[in-house]
């Protein structure tokens, strides 16, 4: 998925010299190809993320198309005020790239784990929120973000979990769900985003459940959510993010108003991690590993 991200960024920059990459002293190896092929479009703004977002806003005002890269714990979390006032308020075409979302930077502790970024960005007016699940969704999300020509936050989670789609995605609809797997209509359907789509597919295969991926979290198309609800007996949402304010909240906001249905939200509980450890360990601690998710879904079916 990271390779797909890099390839898409290079392709966009070669096609449009106004595309700029700003990084907060991160991602050197990831951007080797970009720096080689587009050296004049690369800016290392240093470890000063709030200043970097302000710089991106200024560049956008004079006609550039900035892509701002940082760890999700810093972009957007450290820079929420600048994103709100400098970028979103004036509807500037800046794409914010938050890498390592969720528990990816597990060993570095709470300061580098980001389980609240969707909630923070969803509440900012005019800011679209993307969360790709695999390389195909990443490529489609990068094209979508560029074409949006406005403020976008793209969340990058665990990048090595494998494909959930069999082929490239021609384009994304604003807020549309992508059906990954068809299942039984008398059982719950799973709506997942980011790294948890792979988990959803693994659980669904054994339980004969439908799976939808949500690469666009804001806007979220009410018609697609309601269609998933009508095609299933209840919905389960899965995200490597807090159960508060993320995908689960967005889905229940839609269903409560348009299509009342039982919804089980599977995500990070409202607490910090108790220990540091591997990514796999933290998923287990918070009940997001495959076995824990399956047990929760089975309980919901009964």
mmCIF file of C-alpha atoms in Angstrom:
data_model
loop_
_atom_site.group_PDB
_atom_site.id
_atom_site.type_symbol
_atom_site.label_atom_id
_atom_site.label_comp_id
_atom_site.label_asym_id
_atom_site.label_seq_id
_atom_site.Cartn_x
_atom_site.Cartn_y
_atom_site.Cartn_z
ATOM 1 C CA UNK A 1 0.000 0.000 0.000
ATOM 2 C CA UNK A 2 2.867 2.411 0.749
ATOM 3 C CA UNK A 3 4.378 1.645 -2.656
ATOM 4 C CA UNK A 4 1.038 2.406 -4.294
ATOM 5 C CA UNK A 5 0.955 5.683 -2.366
ATOM 6 C CA UNK A 6 4.460 6.620 -3.504
ATOM 7 C CA UNK A 7 3.734 5.674 -7.114
ATOM 8 C CA UNK A 8 0.521 7.697 -7.172
ATOM 9 C CA UNK A 9 2.241 10.730 -5.665
ATOM 10 C CA UNK A 10 5.053 10.621 -8.222
ATOM 11 C CA UNK A 11 2.552 10.194 -11.072
ATOM 12 C CA UNK A 12 0.481 13.181 -9.923
ATOM 13 C CA UNK A 13 3.570 15.353 -9.461
ATOM 14 C CA UNK A 14 4.965 14.514 -12.900
ATOM 15 C CA UNK A 15 1.622 15.365 -14.495
ATOM 16 C CA UNK A 16 1.189 18.609 -12.540
ATOM 17 C CA UNK A 17 4.252 20.714 -11.588
ATOM 18 C CA UNK A 18 2.080 22.537 -9.051
ATOM 19 C CA UNK A 19 1.938 19.394 -6.889
ATOM 20 C CA UNK A 20 4.278 19.741 -3.914
ATOM 21 C CA UNK A 21 5.207 17.277 -1.177
ATOM 22 C CA UNK A 22 5.837 18.673 2.294
ATOM 23 C CA UNK A 23 7.133 16.360 5.004
ATOM 24 C CA UNK A 24 7.883 16.926 8.661
ATOM 25 C CA UNK A 25 11.267 15.177 8.582
ATOM 26 C CA UNK A 26 9.663 11.777 7.929
ATOM 27 C CA UNK A 27 9.514 9.150 5.212
ATOM 28 C CA UNK A 28 12.917 9.462 3.584
ATOM 29 C CA UNK A 29 13.088 5.992 2.004
ATOM 30 C CA UNK A 30 9.414 6.216 1.085
ATOM 31 C CA UNK A 31 10.126 9.368 -0.921
ATOM 32 C CA UNK A 32 13.367 8.331 -2.609
ATOM 33 C CA UNK A 33 11.644 8.049 -5.983
ATOM 34 C CA UNK A 34 9.816 11.340 -5.527
ATOM 35 C CA UNK A 35 13.004 13.212 -4.637
ATOM 36 C CA UNK A 36 14.812 11.604 -7.556
ATOM 37 C CA UNK A 37 12.179 12.450 -10.169
ATOM 38 C CA UNK A 38 10.623 15.622 -8.710
ATOM 39 C CA UNK A 39 13.405 17.253 -6.640
ATOM 40 C CA UNK A 40 12.055 20.786 -7.038
ATOM 41 C CA UNK A 41 8.643 19.737 -5.743
ATOM 42 C CA UNK A 42 9.895 18.329 -2.412
ATOM 43 C CA UNK A 43 10.074 20.357 0.814
ATOM 44 C CA UNK A 44 11.329 19.015 4.144
ATOM 45 C CA UNK A 45 9.718 21.415 6.591
ATOM 46 C CA UNK A 46 11.438 19.847 9.596
ATOM 47 C CA UNK A 47 9.917 18.775 12.887
ATOM 48 C CA UNK A 48 7.491 21.691 12.963
ATOM 49 C CA UNK A 49 4.181 20.276 11.821
ATOM 50 C CA UNK A 50 2.013 23.271 12.722
ATOM 51 C CA UNK A 51 4.302 25.548 10.734
ATOM 52 C CA UNK A 52 4.282 23.021 7.865
ATOM 53 C CA UNK A 53 0.476 23.081 7.632
ATOM 54 C CA UNK A 54 0.523 26.891 7.627
ATOM 55 C CA UNK A 55 3.158 26.798 4.884
ATOM 56 C CA UNK A 56 0.962 24.445 2.848
ATOM 57 C CA UNK A 57 -1.968 26.841 3.219
ATOM 58 C CA UNK A 58 0.132 29.721 1.917
ATOM 59 C CA UNK A 59 1.373 27.666 -1.029
ATOM 60 C CA UNK A 60 -2.185 26.636 -1.878
ATOM 61 C CA UNK A 61 -3.276 30.267 -1.879
ATOM 62 C CA UNK A 62 -0.802 31.072 -4.663
ATOM 63 C CA UNK A 63 -1.814 28.148 -6.848
ATOM 64 C CA UNK A 64 0.172 25.129 -5.663
ATOM 65 C CA UNK A 65 -1.317 21.722 -4.770
ATOM 66 C CA UNK A 66 0.396 20.712 -1.510
ATOM 67 C CA UNK A 67 0.405 17.154 -0.155
ATOM 68 C CA UNK A 68 1.410 17.289 3.526
ATOM 69 C CA UNK A 69 2.881 14.096 4.975
ATOM 70 C CA UNK A 70 3.390 13.249 8.649
ATOM 71 C CA UNK A 71 2.603 10.644 11.262
ATOM 72 C CA UNK A 72 -1.117 10.569 12.051
ATOM 73 C CA UNK A 73 -0.303 11.406 15.678
ATOM 74 C CA UNK A 74 1.003 14.777 14.411
ATOM 75 C CA UNK A 75 -0.860 15.292 11.116
ATOM 76 C CA UNK A 76 -3.690 15.814 11.902
ATOM 77 C CA UNK A 77 -3.680 15.547 15.714
ATOM 78 C CA UNK A 78 -0.981 18.107 16.538
ATOM 79 C CA UNK A 79 -2.203 20.437 13.792
ATOM 80 C CA UNK A 80 -5.988 20.464 14.194
ATOM 81 C CA UNK A 81 -6.149 24.236 14.752
ATOM 82 C CA UNK A 82 -4.068 24.993 11.646
ATOM 83 C CA UNK A 83 -6.083 22.550 9.526
ATOM 84 C CA UNK A 84 -9.321 24.126 10.713
ATOM 85 C CA UNK A 85 -8.398 27.799 10.368
ATOM 86 C CA UNK A 86 -5.652 27.919 7.728
ATOM 87 C CA UNK A 87 -6.977 25.277 5.303
ATOM 88 C CA UNK A 88 -10.580 24.171 5.809
ATOM 89 C CA UNK A 89 -12.006 27.598 6.642
ATOM 90 C CA UNK A 90 -10.948 28.914 3.215
ATOM 91 C CA UNK A 91 -11.530 25.640 1.341
ATOM 92 C CA UNK A 92 -7.924 25.354 0.171
ATOM 93 C CA UNK A 93 -6.776 22.383 -1.961
ATOM 94 C CA UNK A 94 -4.430 20.745 0.537
ATOM 95 C CA UNK A 95 -4.179 16.969 1.000
ATOM 96 C CA UNK A 96 -3.107 15.917 4.495
ATOM 97 C CA UNK A 97 -1.481 12.485 4.717
ATOM 98 C CA UNK A 98 -1.485 10.857 8.163
ATOM 99 C CA UNK A 99 0.722 7.754 8.115
ATOM 100 C CA UNK A 100 0.894 5.112 10.854
ATOM 101 C CA UNK A 101 -2.701 5.589 11.989
ATOM 102 C CA UNK A 102 -4.092 3.363 14.716
ATOM 103 C CA UNK A 103 -1.498 1.237 16.502
ATOM 104 C CA UNK A 104 1.107 1.029 13.718
ATOM 105 C CA UNK A 105 3.784 2.805 15.780
ATOM 106 C CA UNK A 106 2.988 0.482 18.647
ATOM 107 C CA UNK A 107 6.321 0.382 20.468
ATOM 108 C CA UNK A 108 6.535 4.183 20.651
ATOM 109 C CA UNK A 109 3.569 4.413 22.996
ATOM 110 C CA UNK A 110 0.570 6.695 23.276
ATOM 111 C CA UNK A 111 2.387 9.738 21.885
ATOM 112 C CA UNK A 112 2.746 8.025 18.494
ATOM 113 C CA UNK A 113 -0.482 5.995 18.400
ATOM 114 C CA UNK A 114 -3.412 7.692 16.691
ATOM 115 C CA UNK A 115 -6.890 6.396 17.471
ATOM 116 C CA UNK A 116 -8.766 9.697 17.445
ATOM 117 C CA UNK A 117 -7.815 11.233 14.089
ATOM 118 C CA UNK A 118 -11.039 10.328 12.266
ATOM 119 C CA UNK A 119 -13.143 11.846 15.045
ATOM 120 C CA UNK A 120 -11.105 15.072 14.990
ATOM 121 C CA UNK A 121 -11.152 15.498 11.223
ATOM 122 C CA UNK A 122 -14.786 14.471 10.687
ATOM 123 C CA UNK A 123 -15.868 17.418 12.823
ATOM 124 C CA UNK A 124 -14.005 20.030 10.746
ATOM 125 C CA UNK A 125 -16.391 21.605 8.206
ATOM 126 C CA UNK A 126 -15.526 21.028 4.572
ATOM 127 C CA UNK A 127 -12.726 18.514 5.224
ATOM 128 C CA UNK A 128 -13.152 15.158 3.461
ATOM 129 C CA UNK A 129 -11.768 12.045 5.196
ATOM 130 C CA UNK A 130 -10.356 9.005 3.370
ATOM 131 C CA UNK A 131 -9.171 5.655 4.746
ATOM 132 C CA UNK A 132 -7.930 3.152 2.135
ATOM 133 C CA UNK A 133 -7.735 -0.570 2.898
ATOM 134 C CA UNK A 134 -5.271 -1.855 0.290
ATOM 135 C CA UNK A 135 -3.088 -0.753 -2.633
ATOM 136 C CA UNK A 136 -6.040 -0.505 -5.011
ATOM 137 C CA UNK A 137 -8.005 1.713 -2.644
ATOM 138 C CA UNK A 138 -4.866 3.776 -1.978
ATOM 139 C CA UNK A 139 -4.412 4.555 -5.664
ATOM 140 C CA UNK A 140 -8.099 5.417 -6.029
ATOM 141 C CA UNK A 141 -7.995 7.583 -2.888
ATOM 142 C CA UNK A 142 -4.963 9.530 -4.124
ATOM 143 C CA UNK A 143 -6.706 10.260 -7.429
ATOM 144 C CA UNK A 144 -9.894 11.183 -5.564
ATOM 145 C CA UNK A 145 -8.000 13.514 -3.213
ATOM 146 C CA UNK A 146 -6.293 15.327 -6.094
ATOM 147 C CA UNK A 147 -9.524 15.657 -8.079
ATOM 148 C CA UNK A 148 -11.411 16.962 -5.025
ATOM 149 C CA UNK A 149 -9.467 20.241 -5.310
ATOM 150 C CA UNK A 150 -10.255 21.025 -1.686
ATOM 151 C CA UNK A 151 -9.250 20.040 1.869
ATOM 152 C CA UNK A 152 -8.749 16.274 2.292
ATOM 153 C CA UNK A 153 -7.348 14.097 5.084
ATOM 154 C CA UNK A 154 -6.090 10.678 3.967
ATOM 155 C CA UNK A 155 -5.518 8.187 6.763
ATOM 156 C CA UNK A 156 -2.821 5.537 6.226
ATOM 157 C CA UNK A 157 -2.940 2.539 8.553
ATOM 158 C CA UNK A 158 -1.204 -0.834 8.528
ATOM 159 C CA UNK A 159 0.105 -1.205 4.996
ATOM 160 C CA UNK A 160 1.128 -4.867 4.729
ATOM 161 C CA UNK A 161 -2.102 -6.776 5.370
ATOM 162 C CA UNK A 162 -2.668 -7.808 1.753
ATOM 163 C CA UNK A 163 -5.252 -6.974 -0.892
ATOM 164 C CA UNK A 164 -8.980 -7.004 -0.271
ATOM 165 C CA UNK A 165 -9.824 -6.248 -3.897
ATOM 166 C CA UNK A 166 -8.912 -8.445 -6.860
ATOM 167 C CA UNK A 167 -8.338 -5.604 -9.328
ATOM 168 C CA UNK A 168 -7.886 -1.831 -9.569
ATOM 169 C CA UNK A 169 -10.812 0.426 -8.671
ATOM 170 C CA UNK A 170 -11.727 2.711 -11.599
ATOM 171 C CA UNK A 171 -12.838 5.579 -9.370
ATOM 172 C CA UNK A 172 -14.397 6.345 -6.008
ATOM 173 C CA UNK A 173 -17.833 7.845 -5.505
ATOM 174 C CA UNK A 174 -18.023 10.537 -2.861
ATOM 175 C CA UNK A 175 -19.067 8.678 0.266
ATOM 176 C CA UNK A 176 -19.744 5.397 -1.512
ATOM 177 C CA UNK A 177 -19.184 1.955 -0.011
ATOM 178 C CA UNK A 178 -17.371 -0.784 -1.924
ATOM 179 C CA UNK A 179 -18.820 -4.278 -1.568
ATOM 180 C CA UNK A 180 -15.958 -6.696 -1.046
ATOM 181 C CA UNK A 181 -17.951 -9.851 -0.348
ATOM 182 C CA UNK A 182 -21.574 -11.006 -0.601
ATOM 183 C CA UNK A 183 -23.076 -13.032 2.242
ATOM 184 C CA UNK A 184 -26.341 -14.210 3.751
ATOM 185 C CA UNK A 185 -29.110 -11.638 4.104
ATOM 186 C CA UNK A 186 -30.304 -13.211 7.361
ATOM 187 C CA UNK A 187 -26.990 -12.372 9.065
ATOM 188 C CA UNK A 188 -25.283 -9.065 9.904
ATOM 189 C CA UNK A 189 -23.260 -7.220 7.302
ATOM 190 C CA UNK A 190 -19.788 -5.890 8.080
ATOM 191 C CA UNK A 191 -18.759 -2.342 7.190
ATOM 192 C CA UNK A 192 -15.042 -1.798 7.787
ATOM 193 C CA UNK A 193 -12.380 0.756 6.951
ATOM 194 C CA UNK A 194 -8.625 0.800 6.589
ATOM 195 C CA UNK A 195 -6.673 -2.072 8.091
ATOM 196 C CA UNK A 196 -9.802 -3.678 9.539
ATOM 197 C CA UNK A 197 -11.257 -4.529 6.133
ATOM 198 C CA UNK A 198 -8.832 -7.455 5.919
ATOM 199 C CA UNK A 199 -10.012 -8.667 9.329
ATOM 200 C CA UNK A 200 -13.638 -8.265 8.262
ATOM 201 C CA UNK A 201 -13.064 -10.419 5.185
ATOM 202 C CA UNK A 202 -11.330 -13.137 7.224
ATOM 203 C CA UNK A 203 -14.179 -13.245 9.752
ATOM 204 C CA UNK A 204 -16.883 -13.080 7.088
ATOM 205 C CA UNK A 205 -15.611 -16.067 5.133
ATOM 206 C CA UNK A 206 -16.245 -18.415 8.022
ATOM 207 C CA UNK A 207 -19.606 -16.895 8.969
ATOM 208 C CA UNK A 208 -21.028 -16.256 5.472
ATOM 209 C CA UNK A 209 -21.323 -12.506 5.971
ATOM 210 C CA UNK A 210 -21.354 -9.605 3.527
ATOM 211 C CA UNK A 211 -18.497 -7.090 3.719
ATOM 212 C CA UNK A 212 -18.357 -3.494 2.578
ATOM 213 C CA UNK A 213 -15.269 -1.292 2.665
ATOM 214 C CA UNK A 214 -15.602 2.412 3.483
ATOM 215 C CA UNK A 215 -12.629 4.194 1.882
ATOM 216 C CA UNK A 216 -14.458 7.530 2.107
ATOM 217 C CA UNK A 217 -15.558 8.259 5.664
ATOM 218 C CA UNK A 218 -16.655 11.840 5.090
ATOM 219 C CA UNK A 219 -18.883 12.336 3.267
ATOM 220 C CA UNK A 220 -20.560 8.982 3.895
ATOM 221 C CA UNK A 221 -23.336 8.226 1.440
ATOM 222 C CA UNK A 222 -26.551 7.536 3.364
ATOM 223 C CA UNK A 223 -28.059 5.593 0.444
ATOM 224 C CA UNK A 224 -25.181 3.073 0.485
ATOM 225 C CA UNK A 225 -25.319 2.594 4.241
ATOM 226 C CA UNK A 226 -29.080 2.100 4.144
ATOM 227 C CA UNK A 227 -28.756 -0.368 1.267
ATOM 228 C CA UNK A 228 -26.235 -2.383 3.297
ATOM 229 C CA UNK A 229 -28.619 -2.336 6.257
ATOM 230 C CA UNK A 230 -31.535 -3.577 4.128
ATOM 231 C CA UNK A 231 -29.360 -6.348 2.662
ATOM 232 C CA UNK A 232 -28.394 -7.647 6.111
ATOM 233 C CA UNK A 233 -29.782 -8.491 9.512
ATOM 234 C CA UNK A 234 -28.011 -5.744 11.426
ATOM 235 C CA UNK A 235 -24.641 -4.079 10.810
ATOM 236 C CA UNK A 236 -21.203 -4.416 12.401
ATOM 237 C CA UNK A 237 -18.618 -1.665 11.956
ATOM 238 C CA UNK A 238 -14.889 -2.341 12.302
ATOM 239 C CA UNK A 239 -12.133 0.258 12.623
ATOM 240 C CA UNK A 240 -8.669 0.624 14.151
ATOM 241 C CA UNK A 241 -9.866 3.824 15.785
ATOM 242 C CA UNK A 242 -11.838 4.819 18.838
ATOM 243 C CA UNK A 243 -15.442 3.619 18.935
ATOM 244 C CA UNK A 244 -16.257 7.298 19.547
ATOM 245 C CA UNK A 245 -16.502 9.587 16.542
ATOM 246 C CA UNK A 246 -15.242 7.262 13.816
ATOM 247 C CA UNK A 247 -16.809 4.918 11.263
ATOM 248 C CA UNK A 248 -19.165 3.333 13.801
ATOM 249 C CA UNK A 249 -20.436 6.740 14.843
ATOM 250 C CA UNK A 250 -20.894 7.816 11.221
ATOM 251 C CA UNK A 251 -22.866 4.671 10.365
ATOM 252 C CA UNK A 252 -25.133 4.942 13.405
ATOM 253 C CA UNK A 253 -25.761 8.616 12.646
ATOM 254 C CA UNK A 254 -27.073 7.553 9.246
ATOM 255 C CA UNK A 255 -29.088 4.525 10.354
ATOM 256 C CA UNK A 256 -30.693 6.261 13.322
ATOM 257 C CA UNK A 257 -32.142 8.854 10.978
ATOM 258 C CA UNK A 258 -32.832 6.889 7.800
ATOM 259 C CA UNK A 259 -32.834 3.117 8.418
ATOM 260 C CA UNK A 260 -33.108 2.070 12.095
ATOM 261 C CA UNK A 261 -31.178 -1.165 12.580
ATOM 262 C CA UNK A 262 -29.063 -2.894 15.212
ATOM 263 C CA UNK A 263 -25.417 -1.783 14.956
ATOM 264 C CA UNK A 264 -22.430 -3.308 16.753
ATOM 265 C CA UNK A 265 -19.427 -0.959 16.806
ATOM 266 C CA UNK A 266 -16.064 -2.739 17.023
ATOM 267 C CA UNK A 267 -13.152 -0.401 17.593
ATOM 268 C CA UNK A 268 -10.763 0.845 20.262
ATOM 269 C CA UNK A 269 -12.430 1.175 23.678
ATOM 270 C CA UNK A 270 -12.506 4.589 25.339
ATOM 271 C CA UNK A 271 -9.133 4.188 27.040
ATOM 272 C CA UNK A 272 -5.410 4.382 26.416
ATOM 273 C CA UNK A 273 -3.252 1.293 25.872
ATOM 274 C CA UNK A 274 -2.044 -0.299 29.089
ATOM 275 C CA UNK A 275 1.272 -1.526 27.646
ATOM 276 C CA UNK A 276 3.571 -1.043 24.666
ATOM 277 C CA UNK A 277 4.240 -3.941 22.334
ATOM 278 C CA UNK A 278 3.851 -5.111 18.789
ATOM 279 C CA UNK A 279 0.995 -4.080 16.546
ATOM 280 C CA UNK A 280 -0.460 -7.582 16.917
ATOM 281 C CA UNK A 281 -0.237 -7.344 20.712
ATOM 282 C CA UNK A 282 -2.103 -4.035 20.839
ATOM 283 C CA UNK A 283 -4.845 -5.365 18.586
ATOM 284 C CA UNK A 284 -5.309 -8.212 21.067
ATOM 285 C CA UNK A 285 -5.260 -5.864 24.057
ATOM 286 C CA UNK A 286 -8.055 -3.789 22.531
ATOM 287 C CA UNK A 287 -10.046 -6.730 21.160
ATOM 288 C CA UNK A 288 -9.360 -6.035 17.490
ATOM 289 C CA UNK A 289 -7.514 -9.217 16.569
ATOM 290 C CA UNK A 290 -9.311 -11.685 14.307
ATOM 291 C CA UNK A 291 -10.285 -14.128 17.077
ATOM 292 C CA UNK A 292 -11.713 -11.381 19.288
ATOM 293 C CA UNK A 293 -13.620 -9.807 16.418
ATOM 294 C CA UNK A 294 -15.077 -13.148 15.387
ATOM 295 C CA UNK A 295 -16.254 -13.839 18.946
ATOM 296 C CA UNK A 296 -17.974 -10.433 19.104
ATOM 297 C CA UNK A 297 -19.656 -10.938 15.735
ATOM 298 C CA UNK A 298 -20.806 -14.448 16.670
ATOM 299 C CA UNK A 299 -22.323 -13.055 19.873
ATOM 300 C CA UNK A 300 -24.102 -10.390 17.839
ATOM 301 C CA UNK A 301 -25.539 -13.008 15.474
ATOM 302 C CA UNK A 302 -27.038 -14.918 18.388
#
